[in-house]
Amino acid sequence: MRYTRHACPEASCPLVAQLLAQVIVIRNMEPAQRRVVIGHQVGIFSYRGLPDTTRFGIGMTRTAKNPAGTANCDAPETKITKSIAEWKARPVEYTGFTMGGEDDPNPADPPLIQDEKRTWYRLGRSLFIEGETGDLGAPPLSSDVRCDVAGYVQGSRCVFPKTPMFLLDVRDPYEKLVSEAFRGDIAATYPGRAEGRYYAGNASTSSGRRTYPLTRIHHDGATRDANKAVAERYCAARWGPDWHTGPDGTALECAVYPFTTTLDGAALSPGTTEGPTFTVKPVVEPVYRAMEEKLGEFLGRNHVLDGDQYWVWLLG
């Protein structure tokens, strides 16, 4: 933040007051609650033309994002105001508030998603100096919050919407399959270019490879089952009818990317040289189960609901 006041409205007039400060915002959702705690850390770098008693503040607002429904906050507006001397002595302040009510359900959503009561709020923040009208050089900020009652995800009942990153270790056999899909030649993967021209979910910084995030399926069991069935059909076509049994008699599962729990799975492949593709490979059953558990833990911990998206990033 850079506040300046000149002797007259024109910027060419002599500078008579100035305040340079850094405001760091830390936002945390309380576990298993519909409550957010916002911390502000104010660092006063320098000031002149203003006494230590000058009061500098942070204003916060919380409103329903959608006009319909009963969404509300216990404290729609809060201000934290302290003198420059007080901010220097105690630079951190925390403010907590609870979201209540709910949005009207979207009739276009399936009933199971409507039952999650997804509700949106908008948080606003502004900076001010009491009694001063000069430019603070810090525009107002806003962010959205989504709350729900979904029981298949973890943590707080509310989240700041984002597109999380699923991190994979390429040394794992299943995760190596994803690495081959992302880093190799699509034509060298199976079924490869016969089914598409790129792999969805690739978060590579290379613009030629970055596509779009994966979209989670949770409630639609039929599509998940169809994705799995198509993947296994391709495993059988490539490795024979006994593909599910290894040379030493070990049980195998058909690893597939994109995962069966996504809208980009094998059953939704276009079957042409356009659009996304998928790749399959038999792996031992413990490796397959470990990936299912890792993915499920990631989706739950990051509060990824049905229809939410996420990227995939390779480590190593």
Short mmCIF file of C-alpha atoms in Angstrom, two decimals, residues 56-315:
data_model
loop_
_atom_site.label_atom_id
_atom_site.label_comp_id
_atom_site.label_asym_id
_atom_site.label_seq_id
_atom_site.Cartn_x
_atom_site.Cartn_y
_atom_site.Cartn_z
CA PHE A 56 -5.01 3.16 9.51
CA GLY A 57 -7.67 0.50 9.02
CA ILE A 58 -8.97 -2.54 7.14
CA GLY A 59 -12.63 -2.88 6.24
CA MET A 60 -14.16 -6.31 5.56
CA THR A 61 -17.60 -7.17 4.17
CA ARG A 62 -19.39 -10.52 3.84
CA THR A 63 -22.47 -10.85 1.65
CA ALA A 64 -24.45 -13.52 -0.14
CA LYS A 65 -23.17 -13.89 -3.70
CA ASN A 66 -26.62 -14.84 -5.02
CA PRO A 67 -29.64 -12.67 -4.18
CA ALA A 68 -32.01 -15.64 -3.86
CA GLY A 69 -31.95 -17.84 -0.78
CA THR A 70 -31.12 -17.26 2.87
CA ALA A 71 -27.31 -17.07 2.77
CA ASN A 72 -25.95 -14.72 5.45
CA CYS A 73 -23.00 -14.00 7.74
CA ASP A 74 -23.04 -13.35 11.47
CA ALA A 75 -21.01 -10.16 10.95
CA PRO A 76 -21.77 -8.60 7.54
CA GLU A 77 -19.21 -5.84 8.07
CA THR A 78 -16.14 -5.44 10.27
CA LYS A 79 -13.51 -2.74 10.60
CA ILE A 80 -10.13 -2.99 12.26
CA THR A 81 -8.67 0.46 12.96
CA LYS A 82 -5.41 1.11 14.81
CA SER A 83 -2.91 3.91 14.98
CA ILE A 84 0.39 3.66 13.14
CA ALA A 85 2.08 3.20 16.53
CA GLU A 86 -0.32 0.38 17.44
CA TRP A 87 0.23 -1.44 14.15
CA LYS A 88 3.98 -1.21 14.68
CA ALA A 89 3.64 -2.61 18.20
CA ARG A 90 1.20 -5.38 17.24
CA PRO A 91 1.16 -5.91 13.47
CA VAL A 92 -1.20 -8.94 13.29
CA GLU A 93 -4.97 -8.99 13.78
CA TYR A 94 -7.41 -11.88 13.31
CA THR A 95 -11.11 -11.67 12.49
CA GLY A 96 -13.45 -14.66 12.47
CA PHE A 97 -16.99 -14.98 11.21
CA THR A 98 -19.52 -17.71 10.45
CA MET A 99 -21.57 -18.25 7.30
CA GLY A 100 -25.19 -19.35 7.59
CA GLY A 101 -28.27 -19.97 5.47
CA GLU A 102 -28.25 -21.49 2.00
CA ASP A 103 -28.80 -20.64 -1.66
CA ASP A 104 -31.92 -21.77 -3.43
CA PRO A 105 -31.15 -25.04 -5.24
CA ASN A 106 -30.36 -24.87 -8.94
CA PRO A 107 -33.10 -26.86 -10.70
CA ALA A 108 -30.61 -27.75 -13.45
CA ASP A 109 -28.48 -29.71 -10.94
CA PRO A 110 -29.12 -33.41 -10.28
CA PRO A 111 -30.95 -34.11 -6.99
CA LEU A 112 -27.84 -35.46 -5.25
CA ILE A 113 -25.95 -32.23 -5.96
CA GLN A 114 -28.93 -30.15 -4.85
CA ASP A 115 -28.85 -32.11 -1.58
CA GLU A 116 -25.32 -30.78 -0.95
CA LYS A 117 -26.79 -27.26 -0.52
CA ARG A 118 -23.89 -25.51 -2.19
CA THR A 119 -24.04 -21.88 -1.09
CA TRP A 120 -21.91 -18.95 -2.21
CA TYR A 121 -20.67 -15.89 -0.34
CA ARG A 122 -18.52 -12.94 -1.37
CA LEU A 123 -15.86 -11.45 0.88
CA GLY A 124 -14.67 -7.88 0.34
CA ARG A 125 -11.74 -5.94 1.74
CA SER A 126 -10.64 -2.33 1.56
CA LEU A 127 -8.00 -0.16 3.24
CA PHE A 128 -8.48 3.32 4.60
CA ILE A 129 -6.87 6.05 6.66
CA GLU A 130 -9.26 7.89 8.94
CA GLY A 131 -9.75 11.48 7.94
CA GLU A 132 -7.66 11.16 4.78
CA THR A 133 -8.93 11.15 1.21
CA GLY A 134 -5.74 10.60 -0.74
CA ASP A 135 -5.02 7.63 -2.98
CA LEU A 136 -3.98 4.51 -1.02
CA GLY A 137 -2.68 2.71 -4.11
CA ALA A 138 -4.51 -0.43 -3.00
CA PRO A 139 -7.74 -1.27 -4.84
CA PRO A 140 -10.53 -3.12 -3.00
CA LEU A 141 -10.23 -6.92 -3.11
CA SER A 142 -12.92 -9.59 -3.19
CA SER A 143 -13.01 -13.37 -3.07
CA ASP A 144 -15.70 -16.04 -3.16
CA VAL A 145 -16.47 -18.73 -0.61
CA ARG A 146 -18.53 -21.86 -1.20
CA CYS A 147 -20.13 -23.81 1.64
CA ASP A 148 -21.89 -27.19 1.49
CA VAL A 149 -23.05 -30.18 3.51
CA ALA A 150 -21.45 -32.88 1.31
CA GLY A 151 -20.39 -35.86 3.40
CA TYR A 152 -17.80 -37.36 1.01
CA VAL A 153 -15.19 -34.60 1.44
CA GLN A 154 -13.18 -33.52 4.47
CA GLY A 155 -12.10 -30.44 6.37
CA SER A 156 -14.12 -27.29 6.70
CA ARG A 157 -17.70 -27.01 5.51
CA CYS A 158 -16.57 -24.07 3.36
CA VAL A 159 -13.74 -23.53 0.89
CA PHE A 160 -12.16 -20.81 -1.19
CA PRO A 161 -12.76 -22.25 -4.67
CA LYS A 162 -9.57 -23.16 -6.48
CA THR A 163 -8.24 -25.77 -8.88
CA PRO A 164 -5.95 -27.97 -6.75
CA MET A 165 -2.94 -29.91 -8.03
CA PHE A 166 -2.73 -33.71 -7.69
CA LEU A 167 0.98 -34.51 -7.29
CA LEU A 168 2.27 -37.84 -8.66
CA ASP A 169 5.61 -39.57 -8.14
CA VAL A 170 6.72 -40.98 -11.49
CA ARG A 171 8.60 -43.84 -9.77
CA ASP A 172 5.32 -45.56 -8.91
CA PRO A 173 4.17 -48.04 -11.62
CA TYR A 174 0.69 -46.54 -11.95
CA GLU A 175 1.95 -43.00 -11.82
CA LYS A 176 4.61 -43.87 -14.40
CA LEU A 177 1.73 -44.58 -16.77
CA VAL A 178 0.61 -40.96 -16.36
CA SER A 179 4.17 -39.77 -16.85
CA GLU A 180 4.44 -41.68 -20.12
CA ALA A 181 1.17 -40.10 -21.25
CA PHE A 182 2.26 -36.56 -20.37
CA ARG A 183 5.92 -36.64 -21.34
CA GLY A 184 6.05 -39.15 -24.14
CA ASP A 185 4.72 -39.38 -27.65
CA ILE A 186 0.97 -39.98 -27.57
CA ALA A 187 1.36 -42.33 -30.53
CA ALA A 188 3.61 -44.51 -28.36
CA THR A 189 0.97 -44.91 -25.66
CA TYR A 190 -1.92 -47.35 -25.86
CA PRO A 191 -4.46 -46.85 -27.38
CA GLY A 192 -2.79 -43.53 -28.21
CA ARG A 193 -3.72 -41.43 -31.20
CA ALA A 194 -6.41 -43.86 -32.29
CA GLU A 195 -8.51 -42.34 -29.51
CA GLY A 196 -7.49 -38.69 -29.37
CA ARG A 197 -4.78 -36.07 -29.65
CA TYR A 198 -3.97 -34.97 -26.07
CA TYR A 199 -4.32 -36.00 -22.42
CA ALA A 200 -6.65 -33.96 -20.23
CA GLY A 201 -5.43 -32.71 -16.83
CA ASN A 202 -1.84 -32.04 -17.87
CA ALA A 203 -0.64 -28.98 -15.94
CA SER A 204 2.62 -28.70 -17.85
CA THR A 205 3.84 -25.13 -18.23
CA SER A 206 4.45 -25.92 -21.90
CA SER A 207 1.57 -24.26 -23.70
CA GLY A 208 1.64 -26.97 -26.33
CA ARG A 209 0.78 -29.65 -23.79
CA ARG A 210 -1.39 -27.88 -21.24
CA THR A 211 -5.01 -28.76 -21.90
CA TYR A 212 -7.73 -28.37 -19.26
CA PRO A 213 -8.29 -29.78 -15.76
CA LEU A 214 -9.91 -33.12 -14.99
CA THR A 215 -13.51 -32.99 -13.74
CA ARG A 216 -14.52 -35.20 -10.83
CA ILE A 217 -17.42 -37.67 -10.97
CA HIS A 218 -18.78 -38.82 -7.63
CA HIS A 219 -22.53 -39.38 -7.83
CA ASP A 220 -22.70 -40.82 -11.36
CA GLY A 221 -21.78 -44.43 -10.70
CA ALA A 222 -22.93 -45.53 -14.16
CA THR A 223 -20.35 -43.33 -15.89
CA ARG A 224 -17.61 -44.44 -13.52
CA ASP A 225 -18.47 -48.08 -14.25
CA ALA A 226 -18.54 -47.38 -17.98
CA ASN A 227 -15.09 -45.77 -17.83
CA LYS A 228 -13.73 -48.83 -16.04
CA ALA A 229 -15.40 -51.26 -18.46
CA VAL A 230 -13.98 -49.54 -21.55
CA ALA A 231 -10.50 -49.45 -20.00
CA GLU A 232 -10.66 -53.18 -19.24
CA ARG A 233 -11.87 -53.91 -22.75
CA TYR A 234 -8.76 -52.23 -24.12
CA CYS A 235 -6.54 -54.11 -21.66
CA ALA A 236 -8.06 -57.37 -22.92
CA ALA A 237 -7.61 -56.33 -26.56
CA ARG A 238 -3.90 -55.62 -26.04
CA TRP A 239 -2.84 -58.20 -23.46
CA GLY A 240 -5.33 -60.97 -24.15
CA PRO A 241 -8.30 -62.41 -22.25
CA ASP A 242 -6.10 -63.42 -19.32
CA TRP A 243 -4.63 -59.94 -18.89
CA HIS A 244 -5.87 -59.81 -15.27
CA THR A 245 -3.47 -62.58 -14.21
CA GLY A 246 0.28 -62.01 -14.17
CA PRO A 247 2.93 -64.56 -15.24
CA ASP A 248 3.42 -65.66 -11.63
CA GLY A 249 -0.32 -65.82 -10.95
CA THR A 250 -0.58 -62.40 -9.30
CA ALA A 251 -3.86 -60.50 -9.72
CA LEU A 252 -3.71 -57.51 -12.06
CA GLU A 253 -5.96 -54.49 -12.48
CA CYS A 254 -6.29 -52.27 -15.55
CA ALA A 255 -4.66 -48.95 -14.68
CA VAL A 256 -6.10 -46.11 -16.76
CA TYR A 257 -5.55 -42.41 -17.22
CA PRO A 258 -7.61 -40.21 -17.13
CA PHE A 259 -9.01 -41.85 -14.03
CA THR A 260 -12.35 -43.64 -14.05
CA THR A 261 -13.75 -41.06 -11.60
CA THR A 262 -13.50 -38.23 -14.13
CA LEU A 263 -15.61 -36.85 -16.95
CA ASP A 264 -12.57 -37.39 -19.17
CA GLY A 265 -12.47 -41.16 -18.67
CA ALA A 266 -12.17 -43.92 -21.27
CA ALA A 267 -15.92 -44.27 -21.91
CA LEU A 268 -16.10 -40.62 -22.97
CA SER A 269 -13.28 -40.84 -25.48
CA PRO A 270 -14.47 -39.53 -28.85
CA GLY A 271 -13.11 -42.52 -30.76
CA THR A 272 -11.50 -40.24 -33.34
CA THR A 273 -8.26 -38.33 -33.82
CA GLU A 274 -9.89 -35.27 -32.23
CA GLY A 275 -10.36 -34.53 -28.54
CA PRO A 276 -8.71 -36.19 -25.52
CA THR A 277 -7.32 -39.69 -25.36
CA PHE A 278 -6.72 -42.27 -22.62
CA THR A 279 -4.06 -44.86 -21.87
CA VAL A 280 -4.22 -48.25 -20.11
CA LYS A 281 -1.80 -50.82 -18.73
CA PRO A 282 -2.18 -53.81 -16.36
CA VAL A 283 -0.59 -53.31 -12.92
CA VAL A 284 -0.54 -55.48 -9.82
CA GLU A 285 -3.62 -55.10 -7.66
CA PRO A 286 -1.89 -53.48 -4.63
CA VAL A 287 -0.49 -50.74 -6.90
CA TYR A 288 -3.93 -50.11 -8.36
CA ARG A 289 -5.57 -49.93 -4.92
CA ALA A 290 -2.85 -47.62 -3.64
CA MET A 291 -3.58 -45.15 -6.45
CA GLU A 292 -7.31 -45.30 -5.73
CA GLU A 293 -6.63 -44.52 -2.07
CA LYS A 294 -4.18 -41.71 -2.89
CA LEU A 295 -6.59 -40.09 -5.33
CA GLY A 296 -9.52 -40.46 -2.93
CA GLU A 297 -7.53 -38.90 -0.09
CA PHE A 298 -6.49 -35.99 -2.34
CA LEU A 299 -10.06 -35.32 -3.49
CA GLY A 300 -11.42 -35.47 0.04
CA ARG A 301 -8.69 -33.35 1.64
CA ASN A 302 -8.98 -30.67 -1.05
CA HIS A 303 -12.79 -30.63 -0.80
CA VAL A 304 -13.22 -31.49 -4.51
CA LEU A 305 -16.95 -31.94 -5.07
CA ASP A 306 -18.73 -33.67 -7.91
CA GLY A 307 -18.17 -31.44 -10.95
CA ASP A 308 -15.11 -29.66 -9.49
CA GLN A 309 -11.85 -29.71 -11.40
CA TYR A 310 -8.20 -30.47 -10.59
CA TRP A 311 -4.84 -30.57 -12.36
CA VAL A 312 -2.21 -33.32 -12.35
CA TRP A 313 1.47 -32.54 -11.82
CA LEU A 314 4.40 -34.96 -12.08
CA LEU A 315 7.21 -35.04 -9.53
#
